[in-house]
Structures are given as structure tokens and as C-alpha cells.
Amino acid sequence: MIIQSTRRPLSSWKAVLRRSRQQRIPQPLRTMATETTPTSSSSSPPPALLQARKPTFHTIKSNLPHKPIRTAFAVYPRVPSARKATPAALESYHAQQIRRLDHSGARTALFSKANRDAAKPGDVLQVTTRKGGGEPFAGVCLSIRRAGVDTAILLRNHLFKVPVEMWFKIYSPNVVGIEIVWRRPKRARRARLTYMRKPKHDMGNIDHLVEAWRRSRNVFTSRGKGGNKTAADGRARR
């Protein structure tokens, strides 16, 4: 019997192995599941989407006397935007932090794309900080990284013939003020002026622009003070 069983063809051995696999008892698999109970506020849609939106019927008149209306169809109003109904949590957080750090909105308007007089890449900006003795840092704006409350600007200048680049976050409590020293006469055609790092396009030291800007400010302030002083002297003489 053993000799006959060993002489079976290969196909019969495959059938025997298949039957033995099917007769095996399957072992239970170990799984893990997490049960959550949805709340009523999260499961229910926003109230703006629950309101019934009634359609309006648009009719097209016909020239035939027996058929005054050629066709008519219903026009449904636009579905409300889910982004406006339920704004993103990150955008709401950024807006809240900007309102807290920028009460007047001057910093937002200074770097807003909608403002025509906003600071742009290529302009010379001066940033005054609380740290470092309050000494301002002026440089060419190479890039404006708009990221909500983390919006930052990259300034480049030469100090003691050494190129220096510094990032400043415009909404940081450490930043006291940001002023535009010099505007680029022609709009830059790029958002990141990294090519200004090359010697061919590098502006070098910009202290002469800052000095001219300070002199112009002193001239205007001295005129106002001088005018008030002369007016006061004239009243005293009378």
C-alpha cells in the first residue's frame, strides 16, 4: 500500500495537501478597535445648511398663441460655502493671534498685497527691536514669507564689509517698529530676490540710504519746531 501511495501522480498529492489545509482550524486573529461616541454638536451639520432653499422658476415665452410658454426650469440658489460656514481651525487661530498682536492693523497693512503703498521685495526697510540695545537694523528686503502670524521678512546688508542676512517676524513682540527707508524705483519681477547675493547684483552697504532718509526726517521735524518757536517768540514780543 505504501508503494502504491508513493507512486501517485503529482496532481493527486496537491489535492491531498489542499484538503489538509482546508481541514485546519483557523486560529483567532488578535485585533484592536477604538470605540468613539460622537457628540451632537459634531455630528449635526451647521444650521446654515439645514435651511430649506426654495428654487425659483425661470420661464421662456413662446411666439405661438396656443403655447405661451416655450420652456420652464427651476433655478436653485448657490450652495453655501462650507469654508465660510465652518472656517479652518488654523486660519481662525492665526486671525485671533494677529488681532491680539497687531491692534491697529498697521503691520498687516504694511505687508498686504491689496495695499499699493505696501513694502515690496527690493525696498530698504529698517527694523527696530527691543533686544540688542534697541539699535535698528536696515537692509534690502529679499523676501516676504507670508504665513499668517508667522509672517517674516528677510533683510540683507553689509556690516564691516561682511554680508549679513537676518529674518524678522513682523508680529513678534520683540519688534518695536518697521519703517520704509527707500523704495525700489521699478517693481521687482520676482518674489524672492536671491540673485542679489551675487556680486553682480549686490547693493553692498546701504548706510548712505539710511543716512539720507534720517536727514530728510530731521529737516521736516526741524522746520516744524522752528516754526512753532518763531510763532511763540512773536507772541512774547507782542
PDB file of C-alpha atoms in Angstrom:
ATOM      1  CA  MET A   1       0.000   0.000   0.000  1.00  0.00           C
ATOM      2  CA  ILE A   2       2.834   2.322   0.793  1.00  0.00           C
ATOM      3  CA  ILE A   3       4.441   1.616  -2.562  1.00  0.00           C
ATOM      4  CA  GLN A   4       1.203   2.388  -4.395  1.00  0.00           C
ATOM      5  CA  SER A   5       0.615   5.606  -2.449  1.00  0.00           C
ATOM      6  CA  THR A   6       4.106   6.849  -3.183  1.00  0.00           C
ATOM      7  CA  ARG A   7       3.602   6.206  -6.888  1.00  0.00           C
ATOM      8  CA  ARG A   8       0.612   8.563  -7.111  1.00  0.00           C
ATOM      9  CA  PRO A   9       0.898  11.348  -9.650  1.00  0.00           C
ATOM     10  CA  LEU A  10       1.870  14.853  -8.546  1.00  0.00           C
ATOM     11  CA  SER A  11      -1.618  16.252  -9.080  1.00  0.00           C
ATOM     12  CA  SER A  12      -3.117  13.862  -6.525  1.00  0.00           C
ATOM     13  CA  TRP A  13      -0.581  14.965  -3.888  1.00  0.00           C
ATOM     14  CA  LYS A  14      -1.631  18.569  -4.492  1.00  0.00           C
ATOM     15  CA  ALA A  15      -5.266  17.652  -3.866  1.00  0.00           C
ATOM     16  CA  VAL A  16      -4.338  15.868  -0.627  1.00  0.00           C
ATOM     17  CA  LEU A  17      -2.417  18.890   0.629  1.00  0.00           C
ATOM     18  CA  ARG A  18      -5.278  21.193  -0.312  1.00  0.00           C
ATOM     19  CA  ARG A  19      -7.757  19.090   1.704  1.00  0.00           C
ATOM     20  CA  SER A  20      -5.456  19.045   4.722  1.00  0.00           C
ATOM     21  CA  ARG A  21      -5.174  22.841   4.648  1.00  0.00           C
ATOM     22  CA  GLN A  22      -8.913  23.246   4.478  1.00  0.00           C
ATOM     23  CA  GLN A  23      -9.422  20.931   7.463  1.00  0.00           C
ATOM     24  CA  ARG A  24      -7.178  23.020   9.715  1.00  0.00           C
ATOM     25  CA  ILE A  25      -8.938  25.012  12.389  1.00  0.00           C
ATOM     26  CA  PRO A  26      -8.363  28.753  11.793  1.00  0.00           C
ATOM     27  CA  GLN A  27      -6.655  30.475  14.675  1.00  0.00           C
ATOM     28  CA  PRO A  28      -8.354  33.617  16.013  1.00  0.00           C
ATOM     29  CA  LEU A  29      -6.647  36.853  14.967  1.00  0.00           C
ATOM     30  CA  ARG A  30      -5.781  39.416  17.613  1.00  0.00           C
ATOM     31  CA  THR A  31      -7.236  42.822  16.703  1.00  0.00           C
ATOM     32  CA  MET A  32      -7.742  46.091  18.491  1.00  0.00           C
ATOM     33  CA  ALA A  33     -10.524  48.599  17.859  1.00  0.00           C
ATOM     34  CA  THR A  34     -11.305  52.017  19.290  1.00  0.00           C
ATOM     35  CA  GLU A  35     -14.868  52.911  20.169  1.00  0.00           C
ATOM     36  CA  THR A  36     -15.902  56.558  19.914  1.00  0.00           C
ATOM     37  CA  THR A  37     -19.184  58.191  20.849  1.00  0.00           C
ATOM     38  CA  PRO A  38     -19.973  61.121  18.521  1.00  0.00           C
ATOM     39  CA  THR A  39     -21.350  64.220  20.178  1.00  0.00           C
ATOM     40  CA  SER A  40     -24.445  66.006  18.982  1.00  0.00           C
ATOM     41  CA  SER A  41     -22.560  69.174  18.009  1.00  0.00           C
ATOM     42  CA  SER A  42     -20.022  67.382  15.825  1.00  0.00           C
ATOM     43  CA  SER A  43     -22.473  65.062  14.086  1.00  0.00           C
ATOM     44  CA  SER A  44     -25.112  67.656  13.251  1.00  0.00           C
ATOM     45  CA  PRO A  45     -24.490  69.841  10.187  1.00  0.00           C
ATOM     46  CA  PRO A  46     -24.258  73.626  10.585  1.00  0.00           C
ATOM     47  CA  PRO A  47     -27.592  75.473  10.822  1.00  0.00           C
ATOM     48  CA  ALA A  48     -26.944  77.315   7.555  1.00  0.00           C
ATOM     49  CA  LEU A  49     -27.082  74.028   5.640  1.00  0.00           C
ATOM     50  CA  LEU A  50     -30.318  72.863   7.313  1.00  0.00           C
ATOM     51  CA  GLN A  51     -32.438  75.695   5.973  1.00  0.00           C
ATOM     52  CA  ALA A  52     -34.700  74.767   3.072  1.00  0.00           C
ATOM     53  CA  ARG A  53     -33.631  76.552  -0.083  1.00  0.00           C
ATOM     54  CA  LYS A  54     -36.618  77.182  -2.366  1.00  0.00           C
ATOM     55  CA  PRO A  55     -35.903  77.278  -6.099  1.00  0.00           C
ATOM     56  CA  THR A  56     -37.075  79.987  -8.487  1.00  0.00           C
ATOM     57  CA  PHE A  57     -38.658  79.079 -11.817  1.00  0.00           C
ATOM     58  CA  HIS A  58     -37.378  80.690 -14.988  1.00  0.00           C
ATOM     59  CA  THR A  59     -39.697  80.722 -17.994  1.00  0.00           C
ATOM     60  CA  ILE A  60     -39.032  81.432 -21.671  1.00  0.00           C
ATOM     61  CA  LYS A  61     -42.015  82.774 -23.597  1.00  0.00           C
ATOM     62  CA  SER A  62     -43.037  81.454 -26.987  1.00  0.00           C
ATOM     63  CA  ASN A  63     -44.428  83.222 -30.060  1.00  0.00           C
ATOM     64  CA  LEU A  64     -47.071  80.534 -30.646  1.00  0.00           C
ATOM     65  CA  PRO A  65     -50.587  81.514 -29.455  1.00  0.00           C
ATOM     66  CA  HIS A  66     -51.564  78.022 -28.338  1.00  0.00           C
ATOM     67  CA  LYS A  67     -48.320  77.595 -26.370  1.00  0.00           C
ATOM     68  CA  PRO A  68     -47.470  80.819 -24.490  1.00  0.00           C
ATOM     69  CA  ILE A  69     -44.582  79.286 -22.522  1.00  0.00           C
ATOM     70  CA  ARG A  70     -41.834  77.665 -24.528  1.00  0.00           C
ATOM     71  CA  THR A  71     -39.984  76.073 -21.607  1.00  0.00           C
ATOM     72  CA  ALA A  72     -39.563  76.475 -17.862  1.00  0.00           C
ATOM     73  CA  PHE A  73     -36.967  75.211 -15.468  1.00  0.00           C
ATOM     74  CA  ALA A  74     -36.068  75.607 -11.805  1.00  0.00           C
ATOM     75  CA  VAL A  75     -33.073  77.657 -10.705  1.00  0.00           C
ATOM     76  CA  TYR A  76     -31.700  76.699  -7.299  1.00  0.00           C
ATOM     77  CA  PRO A  77     -29.658  79.162  -5.234  1.00  0.00           C
ATOM     78  CA  ARG A  78     -25.971  78.590  -4.721  1.00  0.00           C
ATOM     79  CA  VAL A  79     -24.998  76.150  -2.009  1.00  0.00           C
ATOM     80  CA  PRO A  80     -23.369  77.976   0.931  1.00  0.00           C
ATOM     81  CA  SER A  81     -19.626  77.626   1.147  1.00  0.00           C
ATOM     82  CA  ALA A  82     -18.508  75.107   3.739  1.00  0.00           C
ATOM     83  CA  ARG A  83     -15.342  77.131   4.280  1.00  0.00           C
ATOM     84  CA  LYS A  84     -17.342  80.189   5.350  1.00  0.00           C
ATOM     85  CA  ALA A  85     -19.790  78.184   7.449  1.00  0.00           C
ATOM     86  CA  THR A  86     -17.050  76.248   9.255  1.00  0.00           C
ATOM     87  CA  PRO A  87     -13.687  78.038   8.847  1.00  0.00           C
ATOM     88  CA  ALA A  88     -10.477  76.117   9.309  1.00  0.00           C
ATOM     89  CA  ALA A  89      -9.169  75.978  12.852  1.00  0.00           C
ATOM     90  CA  LEU A  90      -5.649  77.061  11.882  1.00  0.00           C
ATOM     91  CA  GLU A  91      -6.854  80.122   9.965  1.00  0.00           C
ATOM     92  CA  SER A  92      -9.079  81.165  12.875  1.00  0.00           C
ATOM     93  CA  TYR A  93      -6.146  80.787  15.249  1.00  0.00           C
ATOM     94  CA  HIS A  94      -3.870  82.908  13.024  1.00  0.00           C
ATOM     95  CA  ALA A  95      -6.519  85.632  12.746  1.00  0.00           C
ATOM     96  CA  GLN A  96      -7.019  85.643  16.523  1.00  0.00           C
ATOM     97  CA  GLN A  97      -3.284  85.949  17.197  1.00  0.00           C
ATOM     98  CA  ILE A  98      -2.899  88.739  14.615  1.00  0.00           C
ATOM     99  CA  ARG A  99      -5.725  90.722  16.253  1.00  0.00           C
ATOM    100  CA  ARG A 100      -4.038  90.291  19.625  1.00  0.00           C
ATOM    101  CA  LEU A 101      -0.530  91.284  18.472  1.00  0.00           C
ATOM    102  CA  ASP A 102      -1.490  93.975  15.941  1.00  0.00           C
ATOM    103  CA  HIS A 103      -4.281  96.059  17.478  1.00  0.00           C
ATOM    104  CA  SER A 104      -4.179  98.918  14.963  1.00  0.00           C
ATOM    105  CA  GLY A 105      -3.623  96.725  11.891  1.00  0.00           C
ATOM    106  CA  ALA A 106      -0.619  98.813  10.736  1.00  0.00           C
ATOM    107  CA  ARG A 107       1.709  95.832  10.336  1.00  0.00           C
ATOM    108  CA  THR A 108      -0.890  93.911   8.340  1.00  0.00           C
ATOM    109  CA  ALA A 109      -1.486  96.877   6.024  1.00  0.00           C
ATOM    110  CA  LEU A 110       2.266  97.436   5.595  1.00  0.00           C
ATOM    111  CA  PHE A 111       2.716  93.992   4.010  1.00  0.00           C
ATOM    112  CA  SER A 112      -0.746  93.473   2.498  1.00  0.00           C
ATOM    113  CA  LYS A 113      -0.975  92.648  -1.198  1.00  0.00           C
ATOM    114  CA  ALA A 114      -4.101  94.791  -1.511  1.00  0.00           C
ATOM    115  CA  ASN A 115      -2.232  97.907  -0.346  1.00  0.00           C
ATOM    116  CA  ARG A 116      -0.493  99.776  -3.175  1.00  0.00           C
ATOM    117  CA  ASP A 117       1.885 101.515  -0.754  1.00  0.00           C
ATOM    118  CA  ALA A 118       2.901  98.291   0.972  1.00  0.00           C
ATOM    119  CA  ALA A 119       6.501  97.187   1.346  1.00  0.00           C
ATOM    120  CA  LYS A 120       7.717  95.005  -1.510  1.00  0.00           C
ATOM    121  CA  PRO A 121      10.841  92.930  -2.195  1.00  0.00           C
ATOM    122  CA  GLY A 122      13.690  95.221  -3.198  1.00  0.00           C
ATOM    123  CA  ASP A 123      12.787  98.033  -0.792  1.00  0.00           C
ATOM    124  CA  VAL A 124      15.125  99.068   2.012  1.00  0.00           C
ATOM    125  CA  LEU A 125      13.491  98.528   5.416  1.00  0.00           C
ATOM    126  CA  GLN A 126      14.596  99.407   8.914  1.00  0.00           C
ATOM    127  CA  VAL A 127      13.535  97.223  11.844  1.00  0.00           C
ATOM    128  CA  THR A 128      13.836  98.374  15.452  1.00  0.00           C
ATOM    129  CA  THR A 129      13.906  95.688  18.139  1.00  0.00           C
ATOM    130  CA  ARG A 130      13.899  95.708  21.925  1.00  0.00           C
ATOM    131  CA  LYS A 131      16.896  93.407  22.225  1.00  0.00           C
ATOM    132  CA  GLY A 132      20.427  94.402  21.333  1.00  0.00           C
ATOM    133  CA  GLY A 133      20.201  97.843  22.942  1.00  0.00           C
ATOM    134  CA  GLY A 134      17.375  98.910  20.628  1.00  0.00           C
ATOM    135  CA  GLU A 135      19.736  99.560  17.729  1.00  0.00           C
ATOM    136  CA  PRO A 136      17.824  99.279  14.413  1.00  0.00           C
ATOM    137  CA  PHE A 137      18.876  97.027  11.571  1.00  0.00           C
ATOM    138  CA  ALA A 138      18.399  98.239   7.996  1.00  0.00           C
ATOM    139  CA  GLY A 139      18.692  96.121   4.891  1.00  0.00           C
ATOM    140  CA  VAL A 140      17.311  95.274   1.482  1.00  0.00           C
ATOM    141  CA  CYS A 141      14.175  93.142   1.649  1.00  0.00           C
ATOM    142  CA  LEU A 142      14.971  89.946  -0.238  1.00  0.00           C
ATOM    143  CA  SER A 143      11.824  88.009   0.571  1.00  0.00           C
ATOM    144  CA  ILE A 144       8.470  88.282   2.370  1.00  0.00           C
ATOM    145  CA  ARG A 145       7.284  84.970   3.763  1.00  0.00           C
ATOM    146  CA  ARG A 146       3.534  85.266   4.365  1.00  0.00           C
ATOM    147  CA  ALA A 147       2.436  82.600   6.835  1.00  0.00           C
ATOM    148  CA  GLY A 148      -0.264  84.147   8.992  1.00  0.00           C
ATOM    149  CA  VAL A 149       1.028  85.134  12.397  1.00  0.00           C
ATOM    150  CA  ASP A 150       4.480  83.793  11.428  1.00  0.00           C
ATOM    151  CA  THR A 151       4.901  86.267   8.551  1.00  0.00           C
ATOM    152  CA  ALA A 152       8.574  87.244   8.311  1.00  0.00           C
ATOM    153  CA  ILE A 153      10.892  89.360   6.165  1.00  0.00           C
ATOM    154  CA  LEU A 154      14.495  88.723   5.127  1.00  0.00           C
ATOM    155  CA  LEU A 155      16.836  91.751   5.195  1.00  0.00           C
ATOM    156  CA  ARG A 156      20.364  91.901   3.772  1.00  0.00           C
ATOM    157  CA  ASN A 157      23.096  94.422   4.484  1.00  0.00           C
ATOM    158  CA  HIS A 158      26.893  94.671   4.729  1.00  0.00           C
ATOM    159  CA  LEU A 159      28.453  95.206   8.166  1.00  0.00           C
ATOM    160  CA  PHE A 160      32.219  95.788   8.176  1.00  0.00           C
ATOM    161  CA  LYS A 161      32.341  94.518   4.571  1.00  0.00           C
ATOM    162  CA  VAL A 162      30.704  91.247   5.609  1.00  0.00           C
ATOM    163  CA  PRO A 163      27.277  90.294   4.128  1.00  0.00           C
ATOM    164  CA  VAL A 164      24.665  89.816   6.862  1.00  0.00           C
ATOM    165  CA  GLU A 165      21.119  88.478   6.438  1.00  0.00           C
ATOM    166  CA  MET A 166      18.507  88.460   9.205  1.00  0.00           C
ATOM    167  CA  TRP A 167      14.925  87.202   9.459  1.00  0.00           C
ATOM    168  CA  PHE A 168      12.395  89.310  11.376  1.00  0.00           C
ATOM    169  CA  LYS A 169       8.849  88.263  12.273  1.00  0.00           C
ATOM    170  CA  ILE A 170       6.646  91.289  11.793  1.00  0.00           C
ATOM    171  CA  TYR A 171       4.144  90.307  14.523  1.00  0.00           C
ATOM    172  CA  SER A 172       6.812  89.478  17.101  1.00  0.00           C
ATOM    173  CA  PRO A 173       6.536  91.414  20.406  1.00  0.00           C
ATOM    174  CA  ASN A 174      10.290  91.934  20.152  1.00  0.00           C
ATOM    175  CA  VAL A 175       9.853  94.110  17.023  1.00  0.00           C
ATOM    176  CA  VAL A 176       9.097  97.702  18.009  1.00  0.00           C
ATOM    177  CA  GLY A 177       8.731  99.272  14.551  1.00  0.00           C
ATOM    178  CA  ILE A 178       9.267  98.716  10.820  1.00  0.00           C
ATOM    179  CA  GLU A 179       9.888 101.678   8.513  1.00  0.00           C
ATOM    180  CA  ILE A 180      10.444 102.004   4.766  1.00  0.00           C
ATOM    181  CA  VAL A 181      13.740 103.826   4.161  1.00  0.00           C
ATOM    182  CA  TRP A 182      13.956 103.633   0.372  1.00  0.00           C
ATOM    183  CA  ARG A 183      11.598 102.313  -2.282  1.00  0.00           C
ATOM    184  CA  ARG A 184      12.749 100.462  -5.351  1.00  0.00           C
ATOM    185  CA  PRO A 185      12.088 102.699  -8.385  1.00  0.00           C
ATOM    186  CA  LYS A 186      10.978  99.762 -10.530  1.00  0.00           C
ATOM    187  CA  ARG A 187       8.934  96.815  -9.345  1.00  0.00           C
ATOM    188  CA  ALA A 188      10.920  93.612  -8.939  1.00  0.00           C
ATOM    189  CA  ARG A 189       9.799  90.790 -11.205  1.00  0.00           C
ATOM    190  CA  ARG A 190      10.463  88.122  -8.601  1.00  0.00           C
ATOM    191  CA  ALA A 191       9.103  87.390  -5.151  1.00  0.00           C
ATOM    192  CA  ARG A 192      12.492  86.222  -3.820  1.00  0.00           C
ATOM    193  CA  LEU A 193      15.481  88.325  -4.803  1.00  0.00           C
ATOM    194  CA  THR A 194      18.100  85.687  -4.070  1.00  0.00           C
ATOM    195  CA  TYR A 195      20.102  86.790  -7.113  1.00  0.00           C
ATOM    196  CA  MET A 196      21.127  89.907  -5.137  1.00  0.00           C
ATOM    197  CA  ARG A 197      23.548  87.710  -3.199  1.00  0.00           C
ATOM    198  CA  LYS A 198      25.800  87.583  -6.243  1.00  0.00           C
ATOM    199  CA  PRO A 199      28.467  90.319  -6.546  1.00  0.00           C
ATOM    200  CA  LYS A 200      26.997  91.496  -9.848  1.00  0.00           C
ATOM    201  CA  HIS A 201      23.618  92.451  -8.305  1.00  0.00           C
ATOM    202  CA  ASP A 202      24.605  93.030  -4.670  1.00  0.00           C
ATOM    203  CA  MET A 203      23.737  96.533  -3.407  1.00  0.00           C
ATOM    204  CA  GLY A 204      26.514  96.417  -0.808  1.00  0.00           C
ATOM    205  CA  ASN A 205      26.341  98.700   2.203  1.00  0.00           C
ATOM    206  CA  ILE A 206      23.170 100.807   2.346  1.00  0.00           C
ATOM    207  CA  ASP A 207      24.145 103.117   5.193  1.00  0.00           C
ATOM    208  CA  HIS A 208      24.179 106.073   2.788  1.00  0.00           C
ATOM    209  CA  LEU A 209      20.468 105.497   2.023  1.00  0.00           C
ATOM    210  CA  VAL A 210      19.635 105.294   5.716  1.00  0.00           C
ATOM    211  CA  GLU A 211      21.622 108.475   6.434  1.00  0.00           C
ATOM    212  CA  ALA A 212      19.849 110.401   3.668  1.00  0.00           C
ATOM    213  CA  TRP A 213      16.485 109.204   4.964  1.00  0.00           C
ATOM    214  CA  ARG A 214      17.325 110.346   8.506  1.00  0.00           C
ATOM    215  CA  ARG A 215      18.448 113.754   7.254  1.00  0.00           C
ATOM    216  CA  SER A 216      15.168 114.226   5.378  1.00  0.00           C
ATOM    217  CA  ARG A 217      13.233 113.367   8.519  1.00  0.00           C
ATOM    218  CA  ASN A 218      15.291 115.793  10.611  1.00  0.00           C
ATOM    219  CA  VAL A 219      14.691 118.558   8.100  1.00  0.00           C
ATOM    220  CA  PHE A 220      10.930 118.162   8.292  1.00  0.00           C
ATOM    221  CA  THR A 221      10.930 117.949  12.100  1.00  0.00           C
ATOM    222  CA  SER A 222      13.261 120.960  12.487  1.00  0.00           C
ATOM    223  CA  ARG A 223      11.006 123.060  10.242  1.00  0.00           C
ATOM    224  CA  GLY A 224       8.021 122.309  12.411  1.00  0.00           C
ATOM    225  CA  LYS A 225       9.908 123.054  15.619  1.00  0.00           C
ATOM    226  CA  GLY A 226      11.392 126.246  14.189  1.00  0.00           C
ATOM    227  CA  GLY A 227       8.016 127.492  13.025  1.00  0.00           C
ATOM    228  CA  ASN A 228       6.479 126.918  16.438  1.00  0.00           C
ATOM    229  CA  LYS A 229       9.414 128.653  18.096  1.00  0.00           C
ATOM    230  CA  THR A 230       9.180 131.759  15.901  1.00  0.00           C
ATOM    231  CA  ALA A 231       5.441 131.933  16.464  1.00  0.00           C
ATOM    232  CA  ALA A 232       5.961 131.764  20.226  1.00  0.00           C
ATOM    233  CA  ASP A 233       8.656 134.485  20.082  1.00  0.00           C
ATOM    234  CA  GLY A 234       6.305 136.744  18.130  1.00  0.00           C
ATOM    235  CA  ARG A 235       3.562 136.336  20.715  1.00  0.00           C
ATOM    236  CA  ALA A 236       6.001 137.102  23.550  1.00  0.00           C
ATOM    237  CA  ARG A 237       7.160 140.306  21.855  1.00  0.00           C
ATOM    238  CA  ARG A 238       3.590 141.497  21.452  1.00  0.00           C
TER     239      ARG A 238
END
